[in-house]
Amino acid sequence: MDFEQALQITNELVFTRMGRRLSPVEVAVLQGCWQEQTYDQIADATGYSIGYINRTVAPKLWQTLSDSFGEKTGKKNLRFVVERYLRKQANQSIAQIDSGLKGELDSQRFATEVFVPSGLESRSVAPATPSSCQVDWGDAIDVSVFYGRQADLKLLTEWIQTDHCRLVALLGMGGVGKTALSVKLAQLLNQSVVSDRPFHFIIWRSLRHAPLLTELLTDLLSFFAPQFAAQPELSKFLQCLRQSRSLVLLDGFEALLEPGEIGRFQAGYENYGELLQLVGETGHQSCIVITSREKLAEVSMLEGIESAVRSLRLEGSPETVQAIVQDKGLVGSDEQKCQLGNLYGNNPLALKIVSTSIQELFEGSIESFLLEETLLSNGIRRLLDQHFNRLSSLEQSIMYWLAVNREWTTSNELQADIVPPISKARLLEALEALSLRSLIEKQTNCYTQQAVVMEYVVEQFTEGLVNELRTTELSLFLNHAILKATAPTKIQPNQQTDILQTIANQLSKQFGSLAALEQQTLQILTKLRRSADRTAGYGAGNLLNLMHRLGLDMTNYDFSNLTVWQQTCALLFCIR
């Protein structure tokens, strides 16, 4: 028998008999004695004085254990007493140690109600036994229908039960299935009654409403130890994690983070970083599982292959997506189903959203939907809005350039594209941030976007450009090319159709006549000529390409002393 199992048995029995659990220093003494250390060695290891260990803690501990086990227990016979007790209870529930305890247990906190949301496995509310687990599901989602992710569940269970991880982060973009996986994981660990390290408490909480840490701690402590609820302190929380093996699942950490600063907390939420650092660095027998769209700086600092802090990045799940397609009753060949999943990065939520559109608009036909070549729906837009609006200006600029380039692009090419110039270090940092958010694909120092993400970014890009051209407040128009003369021949037609033609159509619709368009483009040209730096940027080249697409007469426009970048059409114009 290992010490963790002995501690679990002893702690639960002490709670049943004495109405309390062992204190941290009692646990330390118990562990030292289990490992046949002297009191001097235990004092050195724990930092307590030998007198305090020898004359205060140890005598009280042995008396408590003697009363709990029903026989004299001390340093020399500790292992024998615990192992004999376990053998006696091998074929019965530990709850039946003393049938007279039932009435007492009814009044103890083990009678706490178990909260089960709709769809989760139901459990009757009854006095819990020392071997049972108290569970509070909060507002956890229904995972009665759960597809795939078996390898991920196996890995996470191994990390928690075998490797004794204290902090685990589930990462991935919105809709990839982090929340569902966290709930399913908790269910499986709750059902693992044969485990030699069962959990005493499991609690699942959502952070989507961004509670302050004191509010969260009050909630958690009310569940673990109501006597501490009035003192929502990290030290009290850590004490609970040490005294009882607990599983705490906190979903949606991105709600606490600063937009544009990956992994950094908003003002007022910095103490969540202290929470993560505390549970990751400090010894205890519990596990905290968090989900986030972004990797927390504290997790990056503490994690490692041999560390008790790990992170798992969830990618799209083809198995899950194909099960959703089947469940939604969509019709198509295996190849078409696979193509549909790939278009949306095998993101389960994205497939659920688009499946509804396919049923309603295309009578469930995947082929008809694919022929339409329209990937975005309102639901997909809202999902991607949540990600895009959190990006820094540099990260958004990179997304725009990848959408313009429309193929695998090296970091050197991106650095050459971006205006104003930035250092390679800043570029690589931003690319890493986008990769961690699962918004870009990476392959040997080359980057691109999934099809649905690219379509969304092009839409954002063209809408932003049209608004700037309408108001003449230019930013994107100056710092990004609408077309690239250096783009491969196969790419240029897409740039012409998806970006330039879209902008031209929107402007024609808004201004109504060629005369109005000529007047507006003249104002834009005048603004370009008056700008502080007339030789830099993409503005002049963009305006030439746009005027050509609009069919405007350019012979009377003065582009002298303006540097023209990425101008792709063969034009004759008067330079005065």
XYZ file of C-alpha atoms in Angstrom:
576
model
C 0.000 0.000 0.000
C 1.378 3.442 -0.882
C 1.098 6.484 1.337
C -1.565 8.230 -0.773
C -3.930 5.309 -0.263
C -3.116 5.141 3.444
C -3.723 8.878 3.801
C -7.071 8.635 2.039
C -8.267 5.825 4.314
C -6.985 7.512 7.462
C -8.311 10.971 6.625
C -11.801 9.712 5.836
C -11.954 7.570 8.947
C -10.810 10.456 11.154
C -13.480 12.666 9.620
C -16.137 10.034 10.265
C -15.086 9.452 13.875
C -13.855 12.887 14.913
C -15.701 15.274 12.578
C -12.491 16.786 11.169
C -9.687 15.967 8.785
C -5.981 15.820 9.471
C -4.197 19.166 9.439
C -1.288 19.787 7.027
C 1.295 19.309 9.775
C -0.390 16.068 10.920
C -0.296 14.820 7.326
C 3.412 15.674 7.172
C 4.104 13.738 10.383
C 1.995 10.817 9.186
C 3.898 10.691 5.893
C 7.260 10.892 7.617
C 6.380 8.067 9.982
C 5.009 5.996 7.106
C 8.399 6.404 5.433
C 10.140 5.462 8.710
C 11.706 8.883 9.248
C 12.722 10.125 12.688
C 11.033 13.139 14.245
C 14.257 15.089 13.649
C 14.099 14.292 9.929
C 10.417 15.239 9.793
C 11.154 18.547 11.526
C 13.960 19.321 9.060
C 11.759 18.468 6.071
C 8.768 20.510 7.227
C 10.506 23.478 8.820
C 8.766 22.980 12.177
C 10.730 22.749 15.419
C 11.519 19.312 16.785
C 9.827 20.217 20.063
C 6.584 21.155 18.315
C 6.611 17.916 16.290
C 7.646 15.632 19.145
C 5.696 17.105 22.060
C 2.609 18.658 20.454
C 1.709 17.291 17.024
C 2.715 13.626 17.345
C 0.987 12.825 20.683
C -2.245 14.439 19.490
C -2.025 12.597 16.154
C -1.514 9.170 17.746
C -4.411 9.706 20.144
C -6.656 10.734 17.242
C -5.669 7.676 15.211
C -6.060 5.337 18.192
C -9.595 6.619 18.755
C -10.404 6.369 15.045
C -8.997 2.893 14.354
C -10.205 1.501 17.670
C -6.784 0.286 18.769
C -3.600 1.820 20.075
C -1.750 3.375 17.155
C 1.743 4.843 17.169
C 4.842 5.463 15.113
C 6.019 1.845 15.172
C 2.761 0.058 14.291
C 1.157 2.671 11.999
C 1.528 0.693 8.774
C 0.327 -2.536 10.423
C -2.813 -0.856 11.838
C -3.812 0.747 8.545
C -3.229 -2.388 6.470
C -5.134 -4.581 8.934
C -8.031 -2.120 8.885
C -8.084 -2.236 5.072
C -8.175 -6.033 5.042
C -11.107 -6.057 7.452
C -13.058 -3.688 5.226
C -12.168 -5.292 1.876
C -15.641 -6.721 1.186
C -17.838 -3.965 2.551
C -18.292 -0.236 2.156
C -16.289 1.867 4.548
C -19.616 3.494 5.369
C -20.547 0.319 7.257
C -17.668 0.553 9.721
C -20.160 1.320 12.432
C -23.861 1.132 11.636
C -24.498 3.492 14.521
C -22.768 6.237 12.552
C -25.621 6.658 10.070
C -27.593 9.019 12.245
C -24.478 11.025 12.951
C -23.571 11.181 9.278
C -27.049 12.463 8.459
C -26.200 15.582 10.409
C -22.721 15.923 8.997
C -21.715 17.654 5.790
C -21.394 14.330 3.955
C -25.187 14.572 3.588
C -24.713 17.557 1.271
C -26.960 17.425 -1.751
C -25.345 16.478 -5.044
C -26.260 18.931 -7.794
C -26.829 17.262 -11.159
C -27.779 19.264 -14.267
C -30.220 17.868 -16.772
C -28.718 15.092 -18.845
C -25.907 14.243 -16.443
C -25.907 10.883 -14.739
C -28.425 11.041 -11.918
C -27.448 10.189 -8.376
C -29.799 9.802 -5.453
C -29.291 12.219 -2.600
C -28.258 10.188 0.416
C -25.786 10.352 3.257
C -22.430 9.966 1.554
C -19.984 7.427 2.817
C -16.309 8.095 3.455
C -15.544 6.406 0.135
C -18.094 8.405 -1.864
C -17.565 11.654 -3.730
C -19.540 14.833 -3.287
C -20.225 16.552 -6.598
C -21.485 20.005 -7.531
C -21.934 20.305 -11.296
C -22.929 23.982 -11.207
C -24.212 24.892 -14.671
C -22.199 22.241 -16.519
C -23.503 21.415 -19.973
C -25.259 18.177 -20.898
C -22.783 15.646 -22.301
C -25.121 12.672 -22.442
C -24.341 12.681 -26.183
C -20.547 12.792 -26.469
C -18.499 11.845 -29.519
C -14.822 11.002 -29.871
C -11.934 12.408 -27.815
C -11.215 8.986 -26.299
C -7.448 9.415 -26.673
C -7.644 12.833 -25.017
C -9.701 11.438 -22.134
C -7.227 8.596 -21.640
C -4.269 10.996 -21.611
C -5.935 13.409 -19.181
C -6.929 10.588 -16.845
C -3.350 9.327 -16.864
C -2.011 12.802 -16.084
C -4.403 13.230 -13.166
C -4.527 9.734 -11.671
C -1.092 8.322 -12.492
C 1.169 11.368 -12.819
C -0.615 13.232 -9.992
C -0.810 16.504 -11.922
C -1.922 19.456 -9.820
C -2.847 21.823 -12.665
C -4.057 20.879 -16.154
C -5.030 23.377 -18.872
C -7.298 22.458 -21.803
C -6.632 24.920 -24.627
C -8.157 25.560 -28.032
C -10.282 27.924 -30.070
C -13.947 28.444 -29.311
C -16.199 25.560 -30.251
C -13.480 22.925 -30.376
C -14.982 21.075 -27.399
C -13.031 22.130 -24.298
C -16.091 22.571 -22.090
C -17.686 19.269 -23.090
C -14.391 17.449 -22.581
C -13.956 18.924 -19.097
C -17.425 17.771 -18.023
C -16.933 14.301 -19.526
C -13.566 14.011 -17.811
C -15.135 14.882 -14.455
C -17.868 12.297 -14.997
C -15.343 9.566 -15.774
C -13.205 10.405 -12.755
C -16.314 10.423 -10.573
C -17.235 6.962 -11.848
C -13.741 5.543 -11.225
C -14.731 3.906 -7.955
C -12.047 1.250 -8.364
C -9.291 3.866 -8.410
C -6.846 3.778 -5.507
C -6.916 7.598 -5.550
C -10.604 8.556 -5.727
C -11.734 12.136 -5.369
C -13.615 13.226 -2.273
C -14.994 16.370 -3.925
C -15.660 17.346 -7.550
C -16.870 20.823 -8.449
C -17.354 22.366 -11.923
C -17.679 26.113 -12.372
C -17.972 28.448 -15.367
C -16.025 31.724 -15.372
C -17.881 33.240 -18.324
C -19.321 36.010 -16.114
C -15.820 36.855 -14.857
C -16.266 36.512 -11.077
C -13.673 38.178 -8.890
C -11.368 35.698 -7.205
C -12.897 36.405 -3.799
C -16.326 35.524 -5.200
C -15.038 32.271 -6.679
C -13.209 31.305 -3.492
C -16.309 31.984 -1.402
C -18.275 29.686 -3.700
C -15.654 26.920 -3.648
C -15.053 27.090 0.091
C -18.794 26.951 0.757
C -18.692 23.549 -0.916
C -15.433 22.218 0.542
C -15.467 23.699 4.032
C -18.363 26.031 4.922
C -16.520 27.198 8.023
C -13.970 28.910 5.737
C -16.483 30.599 3.406
C -16.342 33.842 5.380
C -12.575 33.921 4.796
C -12.130 33.617 1.003
C -8.351 33.361 1.120
C -5.981 31.380 -1.065
C -4.406 29.847 2.041
C -7.774 28.401 3.101
C -8.366 27.043 -0.398
C -4.940 25.405 -0.425
C -5.651 23.866 2.964
C -8.770 22.231 1.506
C -6.805 20.914 -1.471
C -4.329 19.327 0.912
C -6.795 17.821 3.356
C -9.153 16.223 0.823
C -8.420 15.013 -2.684
C -10.532 17.314 -4.818
C -11.103 17.940 -8.516
C -11.883 21.561 -9.381
C -12.822 22.385 -12.981
C -12.869 26.061 -14.002
C -14.218 26.681 -17.499
C -13.628 29.751 -19.676
C -10.531 31.463 -18.288
C -10.387 33.712 -21.370
C -13.178 35.824 -19.844
C -10.618 37.073 -17.306
C -7.908 37.945 -19.839
C -6.922 41.247 -21.409
C -7.851 41.529 -25.124
C -4.794 41.971 -27.310
C -2.429 40.638 -24.621
C -2.374 36.874 -24.856
C -2.402 35.102 -21.508
C -2.444 38.325 -19.430
C -5.163 39.041 -16.885
C -7.393 42.096 -16.917
C -6.978 44.697 -14.193
C -8.588 43.394 -11.027
C -8.079 39.749 -11.980
C -4.323 39.471 -11.558
C -4.768 37.429 -8.381
C -6.070 34.566 -10.532
C -2.454 34.290 -11.633
C -1.497 33.844 -7.984
C -4.110 31.085 -7.737
C -2.635 29.210 -10.705
C 0.907 29.630 -9.452
C -0.055 28.466 -5.965
C -1.849 25.284 -7.056
C 0.850 24.524 -9.622
C 3.895 25.016 -7.395
C 2.650 23.948 -3.960
C 2.302 20.347 -2.863
C -1.254 19.034 -2.431
C -3.264 15.953 -3.394
C -5.877 17.654 -5.592
C -6.132 18.723 -9.237
C -7.352 21.936 -10.866
C -8.457 21.667 -14.505
C -8.954 24.902 -16.433
C -10.149 25.583 -19.974
C -9.099 28.605 -21.997
C -8.861 29.831 -25.561
C -5.510 31.340 -24.672
C -2.565 29.881 -22.816
C -1.972 31.504 -19.450
C 1.500 32.884 -18.736
C 1.538 31.019 -15.416
C 0.856 27.718 -17.177
C 3.623 28.354 -19.716
C 6.058 29.079 -16.905
C 5.248 26.022 -14.792
C 4.465 23.253 -17.290
C 6.841 20.532 -18.395
C 7.011 16.870 -19.371
C 7.941 15.831 -15.832
C 6.094 18.693 -14.142
C 2.827 18.475 -12.200
C 1.516 21.191 -14.534
C 0.488 20.143 -18.065
C -1.482 21.614 -20.958
C -3.359 19.911 -23.779
C -4.192 21.835 -26.942
C -7.348 20.531 -28.573
C -7.438 20.547 -32.352
C -10.441 19.785 -34.507
C -11.851 16.285 -34.113
C -12.754 14.528 -37.397
C -14.353 11.677 -35.447
C -16.578 14.065 -33.494
C -17.489 16.075 -36.575
C -18.474 13.013 -38.609
C -20.661 11.824 -35.745
C -22.360 15.245 -35.720
C -22.922 15.088 -39.487
C -24.499 11.665 -39.047
C -26.609 12.779 -36.084
C -27.883 15.845 -37.973
C -29.006 13.671 -40.873
C -26.891 15.378 -43.532
C -26.652 13.546 -46.846
C -23.469 13.200 -48.871
C -20.632 10.914 -49.862
C -17.820 10.113 -47.449
C -15.582 12.433 -49.450
C -18.096 15.287 -49.208
C -18.530 14.762 -45.469
C -14.772 14.832 -45.036
C -14.519 17.975 -47.182
C -17.205 19.664 -45.098
C -15.345 18.889 -41.877
C -12.029 20.117 -43.259
C -13.551 23.418 -44.410
C -14.406 24.214 -40.805
C -11.249 22.820 -39.256
C -13.271 19.895 -37.857
C -14.573 22.283 -35.198
C -17.608 20.616 -33.555
C -19.497 23.828 -32.758
C -18.925 25.212 -36.251
C -20.301 21.985 -37.736
C -23.352 22.087 -35.476
C -24.043 25.646 -36.620
C -23.543 25.009 -40.324
C -25.477 21.717 -40.190
C -28.589 23.666 -39.246
C -28.128 25.912 -42.286
C -27.595 22.912 -44.564
C -30.810 21.311 -43.313
C -32.878 24.479 -43.606
C -31.516 25.878 -46.871
C -30.277 22.819 -48.774
C -32.576 20.072 -47.458
C -29.620 18.351 -45.818
C -27.583 18.048 -49.025
C -23.875 18.550 -48.396
C -23.210 18.599 -52.147
C -25.624 21.493 -52.725
C -24.055 23.440 -49.871
C -20.519 22.907 -51.173
C -21.523 24.061 -54.655
C -22.750 27.330 -53.132
C -19.191 28.094 -51.919
C -20.431 30.155 -48.958
C -18.862 29.137 -45.676
C -20.015 31.854 -43.289
C -23.270 31.944 -41.370
C -24.308 34.325 -38.604
C -23.427 31.723 -35.993
C -19.948 31.184 -37.450
C -19.403 34.950 -37.623
C -20.323 35.386 -33.971
C -17.961 32.577 -33.018
C -15.052 34.123 -34.929
C -15.937 37.646 -33.761
C -15.165 36.543 -30.217
C -11.642 35.608 -31.283
C -10.890 38.403 -33.746
C -11.994 41.225 -31.455
C -9.477 40.097 -28.839
C -6.484 40.418 -31.165
C -3.915 43.199 -30.991
C -3.593 45.550 -33.974
C -0.458 43.702 -35.125
C -2.161 40.318 -34.850
C -5.115 41.615 -36.877
C -2.714 43.001 -39.484
C -1.055 39.592 -39.838
C -4.478 37.994 -40.260
C -5.301 40.484 -43.031
C -2.027 39.784 -44.843
C -2.501 36.027 -44.670
C -5.997 36.476 -46.122
C -4.621 38.655 -48.934
C -1.772 36.243 -49.693
C -4.204 33.282 -49.656
C -1.444 30.645 -49.505
C 1.356 29.457 -47.257
C 3.430 32.533 -46.372
C 6.854 32.654 -44.710
C 7.657 34.933 -41.799
C 10.141 36.789 -44.035
C 7.393 37.503 -46.572
C 5.098 38.753 -43.830
C 7.809 40.989 -42.423
C 8.326 42.500 -45.880
C 4.568 43.057 -46.288
C 3.873 44.781 -42.981
C 3.839 48.583 -42.810
C 5.152 50.293 -40.719
C 8.105 47.877 -40.457
C 8.406 45.713 -37.342
C 11.193 43.618 -35.893
C 11.383 39.899 -36.572
C 11.063 39.246 -32.837
C 7.734 41.108 -32.619
C 6.446 39.315 -35.701
C 7.338 35.864 -34.380
C 5.776 36.690 -31.015
C 2.526 37.717 -32.725
C 2.553 34.609 -34.939
C 3.016 32.437 -31.868
C 0.071 34.175 -30.186
C -2.153 33.535 -33.219
C -1.042 29.918 -33.345
C -1.835 29.463 -29.651
C -5.332 30.795 -30.362
C -5.670 28.224 -33.183
C -6.427 31.018 -35.668
C -3.606 30.169 -38.071
C -1.997 27.015 -39.409
C 1.765 26.515 -39.132
C 4.066 24.367 -41.240
C 7.873 24.695 -41.268
C 8.011 28.475 -40.776
C 5.088 28.986 -43.152
C 1.645 30.190 -42.127
C -1.876 30.251 -43.532
C -5.520 30.126 -42.395
C -8.300 27.577 -42.470
C -10.792 28.226 -45.267
C -13.604 29.474 -43.031
C -11.239 31.720 -41.067
C -9.832 33.172 -44.292
C -13.307 33.937 -45.624
C -14.203 35.634 -42.350
C -11.006 37.749 -42.348
C -11.533 38.789 -45.981
C -15.035 39.900 -45.027
C -13.695 41.933 -42.092
C -10.946 43.378 -44.296
C -13.226 44.497 -47.119
C -15.814 45.943 -44.722
C -13.087 47.926 -42.982
C -11.696 49.223 -46.283
C -15.112 50.270 -47.588
C -15.784 52.195 -44.386
C -12.409 53.962 -44.629
C -12.944 54.898 -48.274
C -16.398 56.237 -47.458
C -15.139 58.425 -44.596
C -11.624 59.089 -46.031
C -10.211 58.127 -42.603
C -7.481 55.870 -43.957
C -5.507 53.239 -42.066
C -6.003 49.743 -43.500
C -5.981 51.305 -46.967
C -2.492 52.721 -46.371
C -0.949 49.741 -44.592
C -2.295 46.766 -46.563
C -2.330 45.886 -50.248
C -5.674 45.112 -51.855
C -3.847 43.227 -54.606
C -0.276 41.972 -54.825
C 1.590 42.207 -58.098
C 4.007 39.589 -56.753
C 1.255 37.057 -56.017
C 1.296 33.804 -58.034
C -0.846 33.804 -61.159
C -3.309 31.355 -59.595
C -3.833 33.689 -56.598
C -4.380 37.024 -58.370
C -7.848 36.169 -59.767
C -9.033 35.385 -56.225
C -7.659 38.691 -54.960
C -9.415 40.475 -57.821
C -12.756 38.788 -57.176
C -12.890 38.375 -53.409
C -11.298 41.652 -52.350
C -11.067 44.290 -55.078
C -14.376 43.534 -56.799
C -16.187 43.309 -53.457
C -14.909 46.764 -52.472
C -15.802 48.201 -55.888
C -19.323 46.783 -55.700
C -19.918 48.209 -52.229
C -18.629 51.655 -53.193
C -20.703 51.715 -56.380
C -23.774 50.831 -54.342
C -23.110 53.529 -51.753
C -22.200 56.406 -54.104
C -24.552 55.511 -56.944
C -22.876 57.281 -59.884
C -19.491 57.589 -61.560
C -19.468 61.320 -60.870
C -19.878 60.738 -57.141
C -17.198 58.034 -57.206
C -14.806 60.336 -59.066
C -15.379 63.064 -56.500
C -14.740 60.641 -53.625
C -11.572 59.175 -55.139
C -10.299 62.702 -55.803
C -10.736 63.499 -52.096
C -8.821 60.351 -51.212
C -6.004 61.240 -53.623
C -5.829 64.750 -52.168
C -5.538 63.252 -48.693
C -2.751 60.938 -49.854
C -0.829 63.881 -51.288
C -1.188 65.837 -48.038
C -0.064 62.972 -45.818
C 3.160 63.407 -43.861
C 4.934 60.599 -45.713
C 3.736 60.472 -49.295
C 6.339 57.962 -50.419
C 5.472 55.107 -48.065
C 2.528 52.769 -47.881
C 0.109 51.020 -50.201
C -2.382 53.878 -50.582
C -1.452 55.102 -54.077
C -1.235 51.610 -55.584
C -4.517 50.601 -53.934
C -6.258 53.694 -55.280
C -5.012 53.069 -58.821
C -6.194 49.464 -58.770
C -9.553 50.475 -57.332
C -10.122 53.283 -59.847
C -9.311 50.924 -62.684
C -11.786 48.358 -61.340
C -14.447 51.090 -60.975
C -13.918 52.136 -64.593
C -12.941 55.711 -63.736
C -11.046 57.989 -66.124
C -7.628 58.471 -64.520
C -6.045 60.814 -67.040
C -6.779 63.902 -64.962
C -5.504 62.541 -61.632
C -2.114 63.660 -60.339
C -0.098 60.831 -58.754
C 3.242 62.641 -59.072
C 5.667 62.173 -56.157
C 3.566 59.304 -54.800
C 5.219 55.891 -54.566
C 3.061 53.224 -56.147
C 3.276 49.783 -54.482
C 1.602 46.634 -55.774
C -0.103 48.336 -58.744
C -1.065 45.472 -61.058
C -2.843 46.983 -64.036
C -1.156 48.485 -67.084
C -2.269 52.102 -66.916
C -1.452 55.327 -68.666
C -2.015 58.366 -66.514
C -0.941 61.964 -66.601
C 1.732 62.950 -64.115
C 1.706 66.675 -63.780
